[in-house]
PDB file of C-alpha atoms in Angstrom:
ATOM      1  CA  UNK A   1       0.000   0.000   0.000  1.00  0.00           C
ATOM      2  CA  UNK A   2       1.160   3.283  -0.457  1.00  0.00           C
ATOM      3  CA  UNK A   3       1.799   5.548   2.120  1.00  0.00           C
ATOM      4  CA  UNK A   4       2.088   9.003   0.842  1.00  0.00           C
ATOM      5  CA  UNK A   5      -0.391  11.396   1.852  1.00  0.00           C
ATOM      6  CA  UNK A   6      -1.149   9.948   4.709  1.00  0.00           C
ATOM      7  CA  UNK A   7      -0.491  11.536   8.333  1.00  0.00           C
ATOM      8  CA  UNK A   8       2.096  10.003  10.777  1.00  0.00           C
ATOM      9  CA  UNK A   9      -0.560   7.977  12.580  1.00  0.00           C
ATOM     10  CA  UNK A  10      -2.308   6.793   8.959  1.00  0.00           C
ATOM     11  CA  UNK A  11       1.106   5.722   8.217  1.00  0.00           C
ATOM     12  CA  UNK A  12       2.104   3.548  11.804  1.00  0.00           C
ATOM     13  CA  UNK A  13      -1.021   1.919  11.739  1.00  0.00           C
ATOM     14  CA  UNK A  14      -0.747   0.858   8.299  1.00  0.00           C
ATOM     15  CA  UNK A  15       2.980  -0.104   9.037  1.00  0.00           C
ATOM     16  CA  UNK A  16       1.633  -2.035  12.401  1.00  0.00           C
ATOM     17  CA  UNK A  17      -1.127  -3.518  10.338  1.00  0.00           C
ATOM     18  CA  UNK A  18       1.578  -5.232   7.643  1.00  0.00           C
ATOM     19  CA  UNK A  19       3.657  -6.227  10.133  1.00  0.00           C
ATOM     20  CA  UNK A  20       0.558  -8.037  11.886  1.00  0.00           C
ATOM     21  CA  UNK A  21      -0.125  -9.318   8.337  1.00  0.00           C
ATOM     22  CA  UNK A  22       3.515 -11.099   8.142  1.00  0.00           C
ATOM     23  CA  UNK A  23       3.270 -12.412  11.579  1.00  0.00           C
ATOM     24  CA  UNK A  24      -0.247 -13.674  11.648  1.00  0.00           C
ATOM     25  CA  UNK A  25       0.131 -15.624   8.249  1.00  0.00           C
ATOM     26  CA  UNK A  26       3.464 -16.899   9.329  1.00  0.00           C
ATOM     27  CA  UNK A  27       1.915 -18.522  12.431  1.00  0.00           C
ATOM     28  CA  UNK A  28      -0.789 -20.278  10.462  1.00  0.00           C
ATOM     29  CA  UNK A  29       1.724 -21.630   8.203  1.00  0.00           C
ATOM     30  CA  UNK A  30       3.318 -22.728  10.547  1.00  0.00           C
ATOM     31  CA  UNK A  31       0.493 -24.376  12.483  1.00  0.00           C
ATOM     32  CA  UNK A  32      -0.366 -26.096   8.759  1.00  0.00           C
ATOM     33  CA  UNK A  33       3.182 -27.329   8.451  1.00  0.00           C
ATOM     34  CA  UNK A  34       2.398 -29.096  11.768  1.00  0.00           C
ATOM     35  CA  UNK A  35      -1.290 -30.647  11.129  1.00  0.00           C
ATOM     36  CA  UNK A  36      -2.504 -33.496   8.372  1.00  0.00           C
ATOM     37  CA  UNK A  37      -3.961 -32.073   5.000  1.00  0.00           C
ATOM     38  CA  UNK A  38      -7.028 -32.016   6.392  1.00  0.00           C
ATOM     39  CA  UNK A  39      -6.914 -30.046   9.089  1.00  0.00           C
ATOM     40  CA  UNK A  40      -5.414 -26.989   7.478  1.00  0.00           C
ATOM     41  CA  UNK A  41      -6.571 -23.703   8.399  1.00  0.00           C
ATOM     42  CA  UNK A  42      -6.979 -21.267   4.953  1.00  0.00           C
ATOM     43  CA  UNK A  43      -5.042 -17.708   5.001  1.00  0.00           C
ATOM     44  CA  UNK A  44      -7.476 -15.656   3.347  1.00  0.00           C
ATOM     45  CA  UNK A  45      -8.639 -13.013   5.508  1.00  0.00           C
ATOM     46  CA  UNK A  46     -12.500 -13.786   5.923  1.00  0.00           C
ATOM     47  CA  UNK A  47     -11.673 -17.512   6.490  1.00  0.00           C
ATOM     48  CA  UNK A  48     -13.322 -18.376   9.524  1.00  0.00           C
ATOM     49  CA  UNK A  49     -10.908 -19.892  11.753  1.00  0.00           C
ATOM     50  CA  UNK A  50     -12.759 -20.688  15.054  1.00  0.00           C
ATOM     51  CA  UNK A  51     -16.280 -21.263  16.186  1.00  0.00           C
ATOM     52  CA  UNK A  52     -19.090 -22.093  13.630  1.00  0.00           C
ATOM     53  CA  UNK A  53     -17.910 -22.984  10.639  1.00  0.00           C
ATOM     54  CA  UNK A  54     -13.734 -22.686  11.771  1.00  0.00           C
ATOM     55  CA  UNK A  55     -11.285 -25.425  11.435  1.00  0.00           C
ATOM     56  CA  UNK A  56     -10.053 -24.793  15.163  1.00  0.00           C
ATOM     57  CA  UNK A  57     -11.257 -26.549  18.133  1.00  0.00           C
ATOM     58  CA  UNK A  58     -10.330 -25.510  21.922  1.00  0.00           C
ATOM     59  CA  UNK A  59      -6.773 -27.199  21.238  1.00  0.00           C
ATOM     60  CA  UNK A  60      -5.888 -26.014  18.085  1.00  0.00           C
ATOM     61  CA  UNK A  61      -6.847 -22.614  18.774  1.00  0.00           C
ATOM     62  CA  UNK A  62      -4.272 -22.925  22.274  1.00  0.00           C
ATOM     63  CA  UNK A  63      -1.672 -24.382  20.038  1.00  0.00           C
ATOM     64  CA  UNK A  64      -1.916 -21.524  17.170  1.00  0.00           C
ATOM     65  CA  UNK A  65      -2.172 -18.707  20.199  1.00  0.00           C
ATOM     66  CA  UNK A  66       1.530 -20.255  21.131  1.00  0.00           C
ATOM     67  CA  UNK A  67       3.010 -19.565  18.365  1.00  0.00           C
ATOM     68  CA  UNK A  68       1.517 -16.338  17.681  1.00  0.00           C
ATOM     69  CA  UNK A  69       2.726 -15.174  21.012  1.00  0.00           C
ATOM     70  CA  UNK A  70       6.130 -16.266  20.560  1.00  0.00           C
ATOM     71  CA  UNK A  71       6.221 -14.935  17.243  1.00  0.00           C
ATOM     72  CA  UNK A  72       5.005 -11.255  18.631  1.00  0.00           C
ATOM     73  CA  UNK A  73       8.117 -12.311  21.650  1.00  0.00           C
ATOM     74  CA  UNK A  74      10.272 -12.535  19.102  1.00  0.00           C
ATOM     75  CA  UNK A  75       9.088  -9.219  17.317  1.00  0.00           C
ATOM     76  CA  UNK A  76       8.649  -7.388  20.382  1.00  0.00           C
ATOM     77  CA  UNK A  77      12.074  -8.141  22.751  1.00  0.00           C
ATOM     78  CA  UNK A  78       8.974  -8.613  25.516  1.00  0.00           C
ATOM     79  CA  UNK A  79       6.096 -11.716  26.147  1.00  0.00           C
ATOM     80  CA  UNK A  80       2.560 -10.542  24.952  1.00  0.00           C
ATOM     81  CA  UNK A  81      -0.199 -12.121  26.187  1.00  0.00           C
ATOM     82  CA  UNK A  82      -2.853 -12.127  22.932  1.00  0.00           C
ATOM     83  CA  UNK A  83      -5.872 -13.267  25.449  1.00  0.00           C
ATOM     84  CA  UNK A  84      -6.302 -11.564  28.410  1.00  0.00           C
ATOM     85  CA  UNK A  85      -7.611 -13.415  31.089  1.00  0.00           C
ATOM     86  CA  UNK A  86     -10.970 -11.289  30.858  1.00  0.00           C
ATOM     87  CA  UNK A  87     -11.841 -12.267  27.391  1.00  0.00           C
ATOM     88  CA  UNK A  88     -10.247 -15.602  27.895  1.00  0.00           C
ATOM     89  CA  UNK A  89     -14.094 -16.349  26.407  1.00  0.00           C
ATOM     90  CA  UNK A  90     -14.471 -13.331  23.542  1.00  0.00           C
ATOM     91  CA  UNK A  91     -13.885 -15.978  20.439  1.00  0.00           C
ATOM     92  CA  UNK A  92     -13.778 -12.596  18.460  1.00  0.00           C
ATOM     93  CA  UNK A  93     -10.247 -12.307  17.835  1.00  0.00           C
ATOM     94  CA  UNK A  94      -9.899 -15.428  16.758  1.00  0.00           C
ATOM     95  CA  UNK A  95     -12.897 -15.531  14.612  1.00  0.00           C
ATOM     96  CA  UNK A  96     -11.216 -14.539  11.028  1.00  0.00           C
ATOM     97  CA  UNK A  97      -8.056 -14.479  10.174  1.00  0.00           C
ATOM     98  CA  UNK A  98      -8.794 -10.686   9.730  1.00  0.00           C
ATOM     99  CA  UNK A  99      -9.807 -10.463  13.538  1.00  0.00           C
ATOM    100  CA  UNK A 100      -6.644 -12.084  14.173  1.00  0.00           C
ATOM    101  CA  UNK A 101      -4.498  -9.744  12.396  1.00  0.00           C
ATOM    102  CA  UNK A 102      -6.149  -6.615  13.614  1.00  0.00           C
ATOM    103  CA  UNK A 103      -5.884  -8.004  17.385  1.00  0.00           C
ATOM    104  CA  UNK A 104      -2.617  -8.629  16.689  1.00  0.00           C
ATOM    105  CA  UNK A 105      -2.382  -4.725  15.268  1.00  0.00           C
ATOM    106  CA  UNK A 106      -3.563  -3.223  18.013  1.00  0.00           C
ATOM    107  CA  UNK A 107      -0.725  -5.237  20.634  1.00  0.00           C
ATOM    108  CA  UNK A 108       1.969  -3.788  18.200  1.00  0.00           C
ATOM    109  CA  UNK A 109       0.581  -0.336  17.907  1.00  0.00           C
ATOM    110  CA  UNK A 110      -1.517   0.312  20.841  1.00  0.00           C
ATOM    111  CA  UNK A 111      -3.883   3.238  21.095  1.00  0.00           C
ATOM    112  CA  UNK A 112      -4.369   4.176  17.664  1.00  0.00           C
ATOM    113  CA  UNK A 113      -6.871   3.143  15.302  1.00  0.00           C
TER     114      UNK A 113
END
């Protein structure tokens, strides 16, 4: 996307956002590298990925919220927590993978939109 024209805080969220993009995908490709054929969760953004319709139950959905936390780790220099413990029940961020990647957004550019 191109960033000219846009103001300072258009332009970090939009960085934020790509950089959410790179390390949400990378943890689902990573979870598919690790599960049969069958059980592969789609990349496309609208894919549902848990609750009606996803390809996650309660244990996939812990094992792909591991790797996306050590992935952030990694990015970050500092642990991130991606569930809080009071939405440890909100299935919202984990809905789409586009939920995922804007939850994942907001932890690496908190308070803006």
């Amino acid at each position: 996307m191109l960033t000219k024209g846009l103001s300072t805080s258009e332009r970090e969220s939009e960085q934020a956002r790509q950089r959410a993009s790179l390390i949400v995908l990378d943890a689902l490709r990573e979870y598919n590298r690790g599960v049969e054929l069958e059980l592969r969760l789609p990349l496309e953004p609208a894919s549902t990925l848990y609750g009606d319709g996803g390809g996650l139950d309660s244990l996939g959905l812990l094992d792909l919220i591991i790797l996306l936390e050590t992935k952030l780790e990694q990015e970050l220099g500092r642990p991130v927590a991606i569930v809080e413990e009071s939405s440890a029940t909100d299935e919202a961020p984990f809905r789409t993978v586009e939920s995922l990647i804007e939850a994942v957004r907001t932890l690496l550019n908190p308070g803006r939109p």
